[in-house]
Short mmCIF file of C-alpha atoms and ligand atoms in Angstrom, two decimals:
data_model
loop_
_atom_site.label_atom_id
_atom_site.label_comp_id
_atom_site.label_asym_id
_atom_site.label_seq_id
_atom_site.Cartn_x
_atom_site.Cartn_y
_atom_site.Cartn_z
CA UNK G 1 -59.57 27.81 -12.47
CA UNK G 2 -60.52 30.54 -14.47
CA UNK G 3 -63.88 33.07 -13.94
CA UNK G 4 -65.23 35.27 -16.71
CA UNK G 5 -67.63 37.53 -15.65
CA UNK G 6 -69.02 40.01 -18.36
CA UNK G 7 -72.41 41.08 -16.83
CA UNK G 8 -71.87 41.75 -12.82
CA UNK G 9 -71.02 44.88 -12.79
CA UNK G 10 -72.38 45.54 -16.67
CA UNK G 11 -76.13 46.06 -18.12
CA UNK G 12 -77.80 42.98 -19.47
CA UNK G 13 -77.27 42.77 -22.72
CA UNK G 14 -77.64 39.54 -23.49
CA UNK G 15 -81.13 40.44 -25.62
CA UNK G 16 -78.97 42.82 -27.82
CA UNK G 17 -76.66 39.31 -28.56
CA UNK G 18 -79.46 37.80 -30.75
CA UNK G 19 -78.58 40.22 -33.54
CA UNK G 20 -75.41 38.79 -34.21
CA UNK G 21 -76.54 34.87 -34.21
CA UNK G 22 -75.82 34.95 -37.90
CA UNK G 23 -72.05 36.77 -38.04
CA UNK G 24 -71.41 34.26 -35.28
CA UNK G 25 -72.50 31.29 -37.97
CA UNK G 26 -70.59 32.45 -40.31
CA UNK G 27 -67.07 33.75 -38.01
CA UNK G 28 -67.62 30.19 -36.51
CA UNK G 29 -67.21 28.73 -40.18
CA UNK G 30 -64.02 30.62 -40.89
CA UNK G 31 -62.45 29.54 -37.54
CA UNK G 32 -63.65 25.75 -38.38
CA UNK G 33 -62.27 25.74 -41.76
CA UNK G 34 -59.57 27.20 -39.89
CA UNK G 35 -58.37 29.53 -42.95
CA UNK G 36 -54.82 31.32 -43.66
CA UNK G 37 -53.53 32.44 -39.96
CA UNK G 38 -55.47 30.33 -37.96
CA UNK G 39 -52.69 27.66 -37.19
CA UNK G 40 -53.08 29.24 -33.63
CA UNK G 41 -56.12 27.80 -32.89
CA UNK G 42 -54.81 24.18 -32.70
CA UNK G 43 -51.57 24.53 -31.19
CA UNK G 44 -50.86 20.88 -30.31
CA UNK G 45 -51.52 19.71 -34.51
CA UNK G 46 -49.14 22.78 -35.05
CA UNK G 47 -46.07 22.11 -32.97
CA UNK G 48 -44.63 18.37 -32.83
CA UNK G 49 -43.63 16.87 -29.37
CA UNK G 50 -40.14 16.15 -30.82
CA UNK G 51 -39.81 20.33 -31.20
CA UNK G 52 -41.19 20.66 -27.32
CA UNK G 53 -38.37 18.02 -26.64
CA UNK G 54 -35.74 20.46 -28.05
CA UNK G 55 -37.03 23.14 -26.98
CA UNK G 56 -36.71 21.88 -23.39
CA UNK G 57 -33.14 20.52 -24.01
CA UNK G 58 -31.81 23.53 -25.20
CA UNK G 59 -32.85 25.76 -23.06
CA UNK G 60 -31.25 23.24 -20.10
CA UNK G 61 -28.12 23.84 -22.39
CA UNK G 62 -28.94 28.11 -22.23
CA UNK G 63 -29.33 27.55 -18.31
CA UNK G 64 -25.88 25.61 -17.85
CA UNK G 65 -23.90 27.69 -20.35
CA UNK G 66 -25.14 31.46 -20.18
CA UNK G 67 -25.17 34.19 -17.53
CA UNK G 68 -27.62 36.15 -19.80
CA UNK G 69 -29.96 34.69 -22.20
CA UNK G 70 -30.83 37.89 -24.61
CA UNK G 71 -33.79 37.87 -26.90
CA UNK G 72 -33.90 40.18 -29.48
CA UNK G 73 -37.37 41.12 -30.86
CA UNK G 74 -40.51 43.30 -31.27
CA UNK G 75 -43.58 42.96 -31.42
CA UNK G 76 -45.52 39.56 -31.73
CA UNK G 77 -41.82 38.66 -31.50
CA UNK G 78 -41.42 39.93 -28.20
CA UNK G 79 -44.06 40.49 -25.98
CA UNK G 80 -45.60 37.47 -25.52
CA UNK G 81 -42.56 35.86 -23.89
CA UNK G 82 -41.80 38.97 -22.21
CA UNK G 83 -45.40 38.89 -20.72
CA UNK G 84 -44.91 35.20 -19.35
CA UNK G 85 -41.69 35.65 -17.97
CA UNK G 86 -42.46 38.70 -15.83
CA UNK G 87 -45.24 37.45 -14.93
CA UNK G 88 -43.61 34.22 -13.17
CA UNK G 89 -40.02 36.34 -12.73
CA UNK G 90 -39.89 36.39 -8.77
CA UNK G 91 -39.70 40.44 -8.00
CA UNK G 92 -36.15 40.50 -5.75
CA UNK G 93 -34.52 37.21 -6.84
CA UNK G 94 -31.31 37.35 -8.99
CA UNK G 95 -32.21 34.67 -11.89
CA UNK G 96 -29.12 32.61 -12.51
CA UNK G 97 -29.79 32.84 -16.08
CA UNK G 98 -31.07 36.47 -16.45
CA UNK G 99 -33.48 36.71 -19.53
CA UNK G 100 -33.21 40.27 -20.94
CA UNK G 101 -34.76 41.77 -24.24
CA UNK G 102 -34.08 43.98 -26.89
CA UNK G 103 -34.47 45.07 -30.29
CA UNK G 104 -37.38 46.57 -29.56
CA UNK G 105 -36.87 50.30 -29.43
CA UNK G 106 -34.08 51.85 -30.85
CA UNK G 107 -32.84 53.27 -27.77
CA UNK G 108 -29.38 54.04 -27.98
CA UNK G 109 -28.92 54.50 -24.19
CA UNK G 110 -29.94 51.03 -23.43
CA UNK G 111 -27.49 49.55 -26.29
CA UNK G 112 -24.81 51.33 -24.90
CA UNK G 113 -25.46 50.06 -21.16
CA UNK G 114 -26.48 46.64 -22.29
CA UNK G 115 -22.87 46.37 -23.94
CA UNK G 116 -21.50 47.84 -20.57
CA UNK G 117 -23.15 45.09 -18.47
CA UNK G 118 -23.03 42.05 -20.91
CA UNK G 119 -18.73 42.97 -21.11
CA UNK G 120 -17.99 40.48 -18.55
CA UNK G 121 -20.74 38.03 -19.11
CA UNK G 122 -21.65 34.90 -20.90
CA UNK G 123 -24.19 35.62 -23.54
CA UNK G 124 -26.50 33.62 -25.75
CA UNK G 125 -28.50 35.75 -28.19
CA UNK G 126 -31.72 34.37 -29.46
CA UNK G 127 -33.21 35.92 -32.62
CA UNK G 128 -36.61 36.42 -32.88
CA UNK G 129 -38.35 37.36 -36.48
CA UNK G 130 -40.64 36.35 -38.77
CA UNK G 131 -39.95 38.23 -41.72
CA UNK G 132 -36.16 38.42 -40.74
CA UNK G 133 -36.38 42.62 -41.88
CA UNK G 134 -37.73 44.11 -38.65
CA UNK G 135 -35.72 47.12 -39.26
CA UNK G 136 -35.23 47.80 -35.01
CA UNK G 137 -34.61 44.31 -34.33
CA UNK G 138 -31.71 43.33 -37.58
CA UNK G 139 -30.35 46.74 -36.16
CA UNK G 140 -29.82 45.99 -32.29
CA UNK G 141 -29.33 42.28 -33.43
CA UNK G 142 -26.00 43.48 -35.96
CA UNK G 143 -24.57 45.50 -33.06
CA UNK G 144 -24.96 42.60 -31.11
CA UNK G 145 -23.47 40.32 -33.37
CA UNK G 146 -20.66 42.91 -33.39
CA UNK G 147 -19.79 42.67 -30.06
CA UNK G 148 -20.31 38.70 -30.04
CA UNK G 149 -17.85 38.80 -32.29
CA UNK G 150 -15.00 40.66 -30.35
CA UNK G 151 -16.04 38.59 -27.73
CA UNK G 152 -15.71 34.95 -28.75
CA UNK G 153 -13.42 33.39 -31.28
CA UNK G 154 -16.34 30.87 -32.61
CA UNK G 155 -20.08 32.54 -32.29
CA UNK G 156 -21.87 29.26 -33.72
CA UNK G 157 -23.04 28.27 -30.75
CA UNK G 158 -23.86 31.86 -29.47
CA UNK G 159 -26.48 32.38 -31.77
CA UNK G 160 -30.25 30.73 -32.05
CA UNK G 161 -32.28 32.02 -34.92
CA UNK G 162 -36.33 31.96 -34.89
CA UNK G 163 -37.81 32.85 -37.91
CA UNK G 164 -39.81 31.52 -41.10
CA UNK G 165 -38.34 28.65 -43.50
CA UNK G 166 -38.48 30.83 -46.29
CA UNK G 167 -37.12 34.13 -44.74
CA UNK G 168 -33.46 35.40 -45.65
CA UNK G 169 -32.72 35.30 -42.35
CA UNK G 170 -33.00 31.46 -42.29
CA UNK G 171 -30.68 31.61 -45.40
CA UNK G 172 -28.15 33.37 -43.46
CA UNK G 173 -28.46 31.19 -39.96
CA UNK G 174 -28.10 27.83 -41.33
CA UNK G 175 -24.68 29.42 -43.54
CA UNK G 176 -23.51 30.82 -40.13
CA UNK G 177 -24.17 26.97 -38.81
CA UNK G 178 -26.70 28.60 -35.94
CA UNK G 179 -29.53 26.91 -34.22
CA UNK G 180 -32.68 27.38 -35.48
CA UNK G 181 -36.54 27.08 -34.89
CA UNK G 182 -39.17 27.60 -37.84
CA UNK G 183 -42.41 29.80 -36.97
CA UNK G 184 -45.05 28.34 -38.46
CA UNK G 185 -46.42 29.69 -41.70
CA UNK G 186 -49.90 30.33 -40.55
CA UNK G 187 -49.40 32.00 -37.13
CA UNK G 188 -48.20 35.73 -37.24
CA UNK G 189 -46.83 37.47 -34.69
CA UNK G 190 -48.97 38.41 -31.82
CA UNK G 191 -50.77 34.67 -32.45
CA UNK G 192 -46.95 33.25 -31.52
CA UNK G 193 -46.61 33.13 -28.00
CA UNK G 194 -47.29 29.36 -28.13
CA UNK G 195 -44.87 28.55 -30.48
CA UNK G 196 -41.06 28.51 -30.60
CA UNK G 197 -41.63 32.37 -30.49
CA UNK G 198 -42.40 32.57 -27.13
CA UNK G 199 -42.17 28.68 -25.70
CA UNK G 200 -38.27 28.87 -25.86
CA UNK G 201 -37.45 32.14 -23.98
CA UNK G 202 -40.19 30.91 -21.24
CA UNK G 203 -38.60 27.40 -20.92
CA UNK G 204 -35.12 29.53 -20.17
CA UNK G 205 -36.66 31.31 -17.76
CA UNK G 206 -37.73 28.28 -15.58
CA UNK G 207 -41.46 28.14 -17.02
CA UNK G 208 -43.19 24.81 -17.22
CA UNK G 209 -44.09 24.43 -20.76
CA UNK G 210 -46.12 21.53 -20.90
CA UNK G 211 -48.31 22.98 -18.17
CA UNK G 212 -48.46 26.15 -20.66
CA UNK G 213 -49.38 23.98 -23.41
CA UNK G 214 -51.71 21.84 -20.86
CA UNK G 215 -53.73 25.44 -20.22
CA UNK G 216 -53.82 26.54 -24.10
CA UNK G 217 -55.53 22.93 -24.91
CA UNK G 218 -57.94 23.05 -22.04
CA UNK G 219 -58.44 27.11 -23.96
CA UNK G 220 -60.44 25.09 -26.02
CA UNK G 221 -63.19 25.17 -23.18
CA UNK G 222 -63.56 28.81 -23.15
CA UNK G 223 -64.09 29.19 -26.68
CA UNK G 224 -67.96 29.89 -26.29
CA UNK G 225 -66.94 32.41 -23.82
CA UNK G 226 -64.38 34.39 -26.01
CA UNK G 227 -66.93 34.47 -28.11
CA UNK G 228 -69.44 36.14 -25.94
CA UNK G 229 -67.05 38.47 -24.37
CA UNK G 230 -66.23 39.73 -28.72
CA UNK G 231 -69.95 40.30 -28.69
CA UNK G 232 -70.31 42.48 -25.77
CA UNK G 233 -66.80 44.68 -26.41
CA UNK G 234 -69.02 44.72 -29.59
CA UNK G 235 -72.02 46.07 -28.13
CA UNK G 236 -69.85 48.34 -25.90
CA UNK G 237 -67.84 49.89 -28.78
CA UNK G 238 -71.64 50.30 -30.92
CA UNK G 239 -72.56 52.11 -27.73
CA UNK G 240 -69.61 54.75 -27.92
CA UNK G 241 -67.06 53.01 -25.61
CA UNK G 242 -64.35 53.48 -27.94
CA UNK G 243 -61.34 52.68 -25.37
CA UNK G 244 -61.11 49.21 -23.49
CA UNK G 245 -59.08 49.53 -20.02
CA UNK G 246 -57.07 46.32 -19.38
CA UNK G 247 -56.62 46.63 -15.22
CA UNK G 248 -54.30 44.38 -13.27
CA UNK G 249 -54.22 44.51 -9.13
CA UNK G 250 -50.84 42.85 -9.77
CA UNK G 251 -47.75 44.53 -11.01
CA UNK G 252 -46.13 40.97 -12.41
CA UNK G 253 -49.12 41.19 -15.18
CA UNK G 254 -48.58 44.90 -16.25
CA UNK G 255 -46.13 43.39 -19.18
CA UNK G 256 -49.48 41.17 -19.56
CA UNK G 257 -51.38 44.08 -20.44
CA UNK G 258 -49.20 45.09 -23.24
CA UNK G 259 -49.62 41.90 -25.12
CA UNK G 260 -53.05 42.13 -24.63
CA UNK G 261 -52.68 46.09 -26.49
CA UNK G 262 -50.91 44.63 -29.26
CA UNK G 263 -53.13 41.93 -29.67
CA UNK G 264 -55.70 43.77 -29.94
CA UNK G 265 -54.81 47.03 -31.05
CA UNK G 266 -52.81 45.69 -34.41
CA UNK G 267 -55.90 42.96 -34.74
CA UNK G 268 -58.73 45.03 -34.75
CA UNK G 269 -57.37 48.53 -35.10
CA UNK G 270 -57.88 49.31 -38.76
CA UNK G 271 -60.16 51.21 -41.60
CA UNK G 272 -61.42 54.00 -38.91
CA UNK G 273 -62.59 50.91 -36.29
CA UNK G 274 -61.41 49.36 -33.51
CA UNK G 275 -61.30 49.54 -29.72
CA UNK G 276 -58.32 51.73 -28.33
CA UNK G 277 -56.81 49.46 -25.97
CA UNK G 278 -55.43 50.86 -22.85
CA UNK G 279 -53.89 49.47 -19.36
CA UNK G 280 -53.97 50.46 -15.67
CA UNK G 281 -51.96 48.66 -13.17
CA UNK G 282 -54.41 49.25 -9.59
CA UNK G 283 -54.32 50.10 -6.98
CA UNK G 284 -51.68 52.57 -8.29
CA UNK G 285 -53.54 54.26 -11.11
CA UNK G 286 -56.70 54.70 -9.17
CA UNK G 287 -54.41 57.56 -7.77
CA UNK G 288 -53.76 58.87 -11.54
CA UNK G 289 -56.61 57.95 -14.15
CA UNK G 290 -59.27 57.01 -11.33
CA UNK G 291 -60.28 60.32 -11.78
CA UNK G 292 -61.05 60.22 -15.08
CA UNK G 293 -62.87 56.73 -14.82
CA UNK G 294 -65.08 57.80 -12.71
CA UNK G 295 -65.67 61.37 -13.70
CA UNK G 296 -64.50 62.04 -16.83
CA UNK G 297 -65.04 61.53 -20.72
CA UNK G 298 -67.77 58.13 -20.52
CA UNK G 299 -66.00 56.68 -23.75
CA UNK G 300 -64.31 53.72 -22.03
CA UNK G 301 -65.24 50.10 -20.21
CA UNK G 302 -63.07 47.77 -18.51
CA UNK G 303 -61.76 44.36 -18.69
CA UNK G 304 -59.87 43.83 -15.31
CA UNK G 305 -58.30 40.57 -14.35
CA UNK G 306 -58.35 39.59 -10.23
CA UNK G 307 -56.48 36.53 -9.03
CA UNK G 308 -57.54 35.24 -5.81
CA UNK G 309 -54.93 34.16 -4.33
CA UNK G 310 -51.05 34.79 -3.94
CA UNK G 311 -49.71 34.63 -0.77
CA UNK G 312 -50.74 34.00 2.73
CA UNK G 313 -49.68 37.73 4.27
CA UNK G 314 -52.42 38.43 7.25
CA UNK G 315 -53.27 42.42 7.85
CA UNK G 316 -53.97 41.65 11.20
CA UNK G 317 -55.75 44.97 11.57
CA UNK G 318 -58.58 43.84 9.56
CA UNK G 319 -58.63 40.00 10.61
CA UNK G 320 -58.44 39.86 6.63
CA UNK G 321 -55.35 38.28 3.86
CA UNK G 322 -53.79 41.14 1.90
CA UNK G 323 -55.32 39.45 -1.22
CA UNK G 324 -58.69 39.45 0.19
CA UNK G 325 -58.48 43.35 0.62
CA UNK G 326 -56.90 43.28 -2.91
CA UNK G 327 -60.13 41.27 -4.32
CA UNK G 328 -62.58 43.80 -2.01
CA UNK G 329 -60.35 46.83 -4.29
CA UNK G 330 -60.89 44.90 -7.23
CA UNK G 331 -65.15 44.70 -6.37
CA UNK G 332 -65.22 47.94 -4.78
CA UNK G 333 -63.58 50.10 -7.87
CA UNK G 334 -65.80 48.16 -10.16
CA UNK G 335 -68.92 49.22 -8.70
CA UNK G 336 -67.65 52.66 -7.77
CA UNK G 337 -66.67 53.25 -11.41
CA UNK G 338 -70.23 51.19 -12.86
CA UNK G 339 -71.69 54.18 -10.48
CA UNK G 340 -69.91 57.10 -12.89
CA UNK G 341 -70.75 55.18 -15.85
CA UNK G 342 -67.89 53.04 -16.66
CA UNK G 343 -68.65 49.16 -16.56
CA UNK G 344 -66.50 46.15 -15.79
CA UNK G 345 -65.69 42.70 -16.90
CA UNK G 346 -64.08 41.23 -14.65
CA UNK G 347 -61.76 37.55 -14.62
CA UNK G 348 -60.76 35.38 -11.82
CA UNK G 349 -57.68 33.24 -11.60
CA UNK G 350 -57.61 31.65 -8.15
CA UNK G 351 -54.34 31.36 -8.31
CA UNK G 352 -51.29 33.19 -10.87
CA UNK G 353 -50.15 29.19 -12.63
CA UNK G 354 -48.65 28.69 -15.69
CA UNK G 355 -51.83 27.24 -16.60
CA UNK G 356 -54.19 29.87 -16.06
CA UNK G 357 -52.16 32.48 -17.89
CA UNK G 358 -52.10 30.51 -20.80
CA UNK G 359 -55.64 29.73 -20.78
CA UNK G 360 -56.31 33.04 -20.20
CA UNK G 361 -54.20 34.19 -22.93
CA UNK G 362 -55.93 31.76 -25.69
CA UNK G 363 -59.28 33.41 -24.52
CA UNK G 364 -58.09 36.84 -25.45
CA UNK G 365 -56.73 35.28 -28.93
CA UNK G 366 -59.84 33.67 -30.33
CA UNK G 367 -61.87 36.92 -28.87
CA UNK G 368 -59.26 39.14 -30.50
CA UNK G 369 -59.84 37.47 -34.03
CA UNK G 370 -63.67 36.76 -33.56
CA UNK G 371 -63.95 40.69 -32.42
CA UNK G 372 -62.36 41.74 -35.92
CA UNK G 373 -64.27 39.39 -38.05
CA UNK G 374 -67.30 41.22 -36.33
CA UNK G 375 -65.91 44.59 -37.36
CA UNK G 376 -65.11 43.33 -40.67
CA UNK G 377 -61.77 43.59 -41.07
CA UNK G 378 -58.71 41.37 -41.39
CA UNK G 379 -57.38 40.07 -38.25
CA UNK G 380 -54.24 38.86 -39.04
CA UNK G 381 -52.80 41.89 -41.24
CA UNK G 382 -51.37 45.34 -40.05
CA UNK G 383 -50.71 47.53 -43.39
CA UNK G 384 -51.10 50.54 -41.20
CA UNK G 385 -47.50 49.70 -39.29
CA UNK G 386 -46.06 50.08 -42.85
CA UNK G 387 -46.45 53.59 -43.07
CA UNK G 388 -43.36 55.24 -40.54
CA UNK G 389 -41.65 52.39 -41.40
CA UNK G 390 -41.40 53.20 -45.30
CA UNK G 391 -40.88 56.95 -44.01
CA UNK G 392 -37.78 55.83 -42.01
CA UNK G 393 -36.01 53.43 -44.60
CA UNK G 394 -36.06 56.10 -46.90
CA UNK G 395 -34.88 58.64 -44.33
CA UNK G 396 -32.06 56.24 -43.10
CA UNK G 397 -30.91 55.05 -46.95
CA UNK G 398 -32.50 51.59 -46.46
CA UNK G 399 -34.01 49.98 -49.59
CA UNK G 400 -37.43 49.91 -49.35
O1 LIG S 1 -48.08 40.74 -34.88
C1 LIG S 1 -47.27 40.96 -35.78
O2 LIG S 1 -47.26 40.30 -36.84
C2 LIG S 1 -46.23 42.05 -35.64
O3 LIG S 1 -46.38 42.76 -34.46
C3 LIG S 1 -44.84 41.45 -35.70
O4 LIG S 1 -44.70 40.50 -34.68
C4 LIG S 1 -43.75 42.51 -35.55
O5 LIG S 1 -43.91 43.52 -36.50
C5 LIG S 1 -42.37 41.89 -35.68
O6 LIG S 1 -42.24 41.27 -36.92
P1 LIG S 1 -41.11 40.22 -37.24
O7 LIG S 1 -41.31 39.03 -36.36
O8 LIG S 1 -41.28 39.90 -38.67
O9 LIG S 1 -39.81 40.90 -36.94
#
């Protein structure tokens, strides 16, 4: 069970809301038709129950057969599966079939110790792109490839590619006789955590997907909801709140936090608009940027996510469960910070389930898209990543 709460600790603004019956009509339209990029929206019309089949059999296959599953990606192409698996990822435990990621800087110090610790290990490398030109990701990926290479006499079954039909890199994978999965046409990036994308590298990791599917179909509840929660970041941002703090009272959703930047940073973050999307992982930042919540700058609000309940650990001293104090930190900062000016949404799991977080993160999609279609501008583009990257081809000697 989810709660969305966008006027506790907030002014009532549902008067202002009446102004925007009419954008609503008409973003409401677009959705319905759903247009170019909206594939999202329906997942289960989008991906067939003979791919979830596959996907579940092959990552049994990854479980049985690799040491280290190794997904190579950025982006849309990363952090959604990255945000799931951390999230579920037990803190201490050694996974039998460790899920690490790359391709997504271009760190040369974690190449060179990923190499080191993957020597003596059995690998499969999984793919990740949509275009198939990510320059950081084909680079990390061909060193990869290099050392797969030295490693194993036949690499055809080393190798799963995830990209579009039409891409080269497609072209190249079914040549090089790898597995593949097709992203859908109409989802990009950051709208492809339900697909293959992100579905794949969570079923490795031990994550129920049908339950994840279960909780982005039941999304379709909270639709009404997203769209209220657009409207007042709306109103917030008309006010001046320029920055939106993501907060988390558990570290397992921090990698949450930066999906939830690049979903809506690259959706609505273009022609001078947009919310700046920040995170805070709590109690631990209250000892950092509390300060400046409650005292500084008043350009920012917060979204902060609470789940109820995690384990059963008493603190005897206060006759009260660790979560419960967590919840009363979670209250207590919101109407300490409401008191310096800086209001609160706040969201209740009851409990951290597959189903929730997938729920919860098909909420934050449809209010990510209605929230630029209320700004005006294109959801599902990013023309403003293009710049460094045309700077950097041309520095490195790669054809633009
Ligand atoms: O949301 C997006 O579309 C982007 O963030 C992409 O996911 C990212 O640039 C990676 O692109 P690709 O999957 O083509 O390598």
């Amino acid at each position: 069970m989810i709660k969305y709460d966008f006027y506790t600790y907030t002014d009532k603004m549902k008067q202002e809301n009446q102004e925007y019956e009419q954008k609503i009509k008409q973003i409401q339209k677009i959705m319905n038709k759903k247009e170019i990029m909206l594939d999202w929206l329906d997942i289960k019309s989008t991906i067939q129950k003979e791919e979830i089949e596959d996907i579940l059999s092959t990552a049994k296959t990854i479980q049985e057969n690799a040491d280290v599953f190794l997904v190579i990606g950025i982006g849309g192409s990363y952090l959604g599966a990255y945000s799931f698996i951390e999230a579920f990822k037990p803190y201490f435990k050694k996974q039998n079939c460790e899920i690490l990621f790359a391709g997504y800087s271009l760190s040369s110090l974690y190449l060179n110790d990923l190499m080191e610790y993957l020597k003596d290990k059995e690998v499969i490398v999984n793919f990740i792109s949509k275009s198939g030109s990510t320059l950081e990701s084909n680079i990390i990926y061909n060193q990869v490839i290099r050392f797969l290479k030295k490693k194993y006499k036949d690499i055809s079954k080393k190798v799963i590619i995830t990209t579009d039909k039409k891409s080269s890199l497609m072209d190249y994978a079914e040549k090089m006789n790898f597995k593949t999965y097709v992203i859908p046409k109409n989802i990009g990036g950051r709208y492809s955590v339900f697909t293959s994308v992100g579905l794949l590298p969570m079923a490795v990791s031990g994550i129920d997907i049908k339950e994840i599917l279960r909780g982005v179909k039941d999304g379709k509840k909270d639709i009404s909801l997203a769209y209220e929660y657009a409207i007042s970041r709306d109103l917030w941002y008309k006010k001046g709140k320029w920055i939106e703090s993501f907060g988390v009272y558990e570290e397992k959703l921090l990698p949450f936090t930066e999906w939830l930047k690049q979903l809506f940073g690259e959706t609505q973050g273009k022609n001078k608009k947009g919310i700046l999307p920040i995170s805070m992982l709590n109690t631990r930042d209250l000892h950092s940027l509390g300060q400046y919540y409650q005292e500084g700058t008043k350009i920012l609000f917060e979204t902060n996510i609470k789940i109820k309940k995690t384990t059963k650990i008493q603190i005897e001293k206060y006759n009260l469960s660790l979560d419960e104090i967590n919840s009363l930190a979670v209250d207590n900062v919101a109407l300490a910070h409401k008191q310096g000016g800086v209001n609160t949404n706040l969201i209740t799991l009851d409990t951290l389930s597959y189903y929730n977080l997938a729920r919860l993160a098909y909420f934050f999609m449809i209010a990510a898209a209605v929230g630029a279609y209320l700004l005006e501008v294109n959801p599902f583009d990013q023309p403003g990543v293009e710049e460094y990257k045309k700077r950097l081809k041309k520095d490195i000697g790669e054809s633009l």
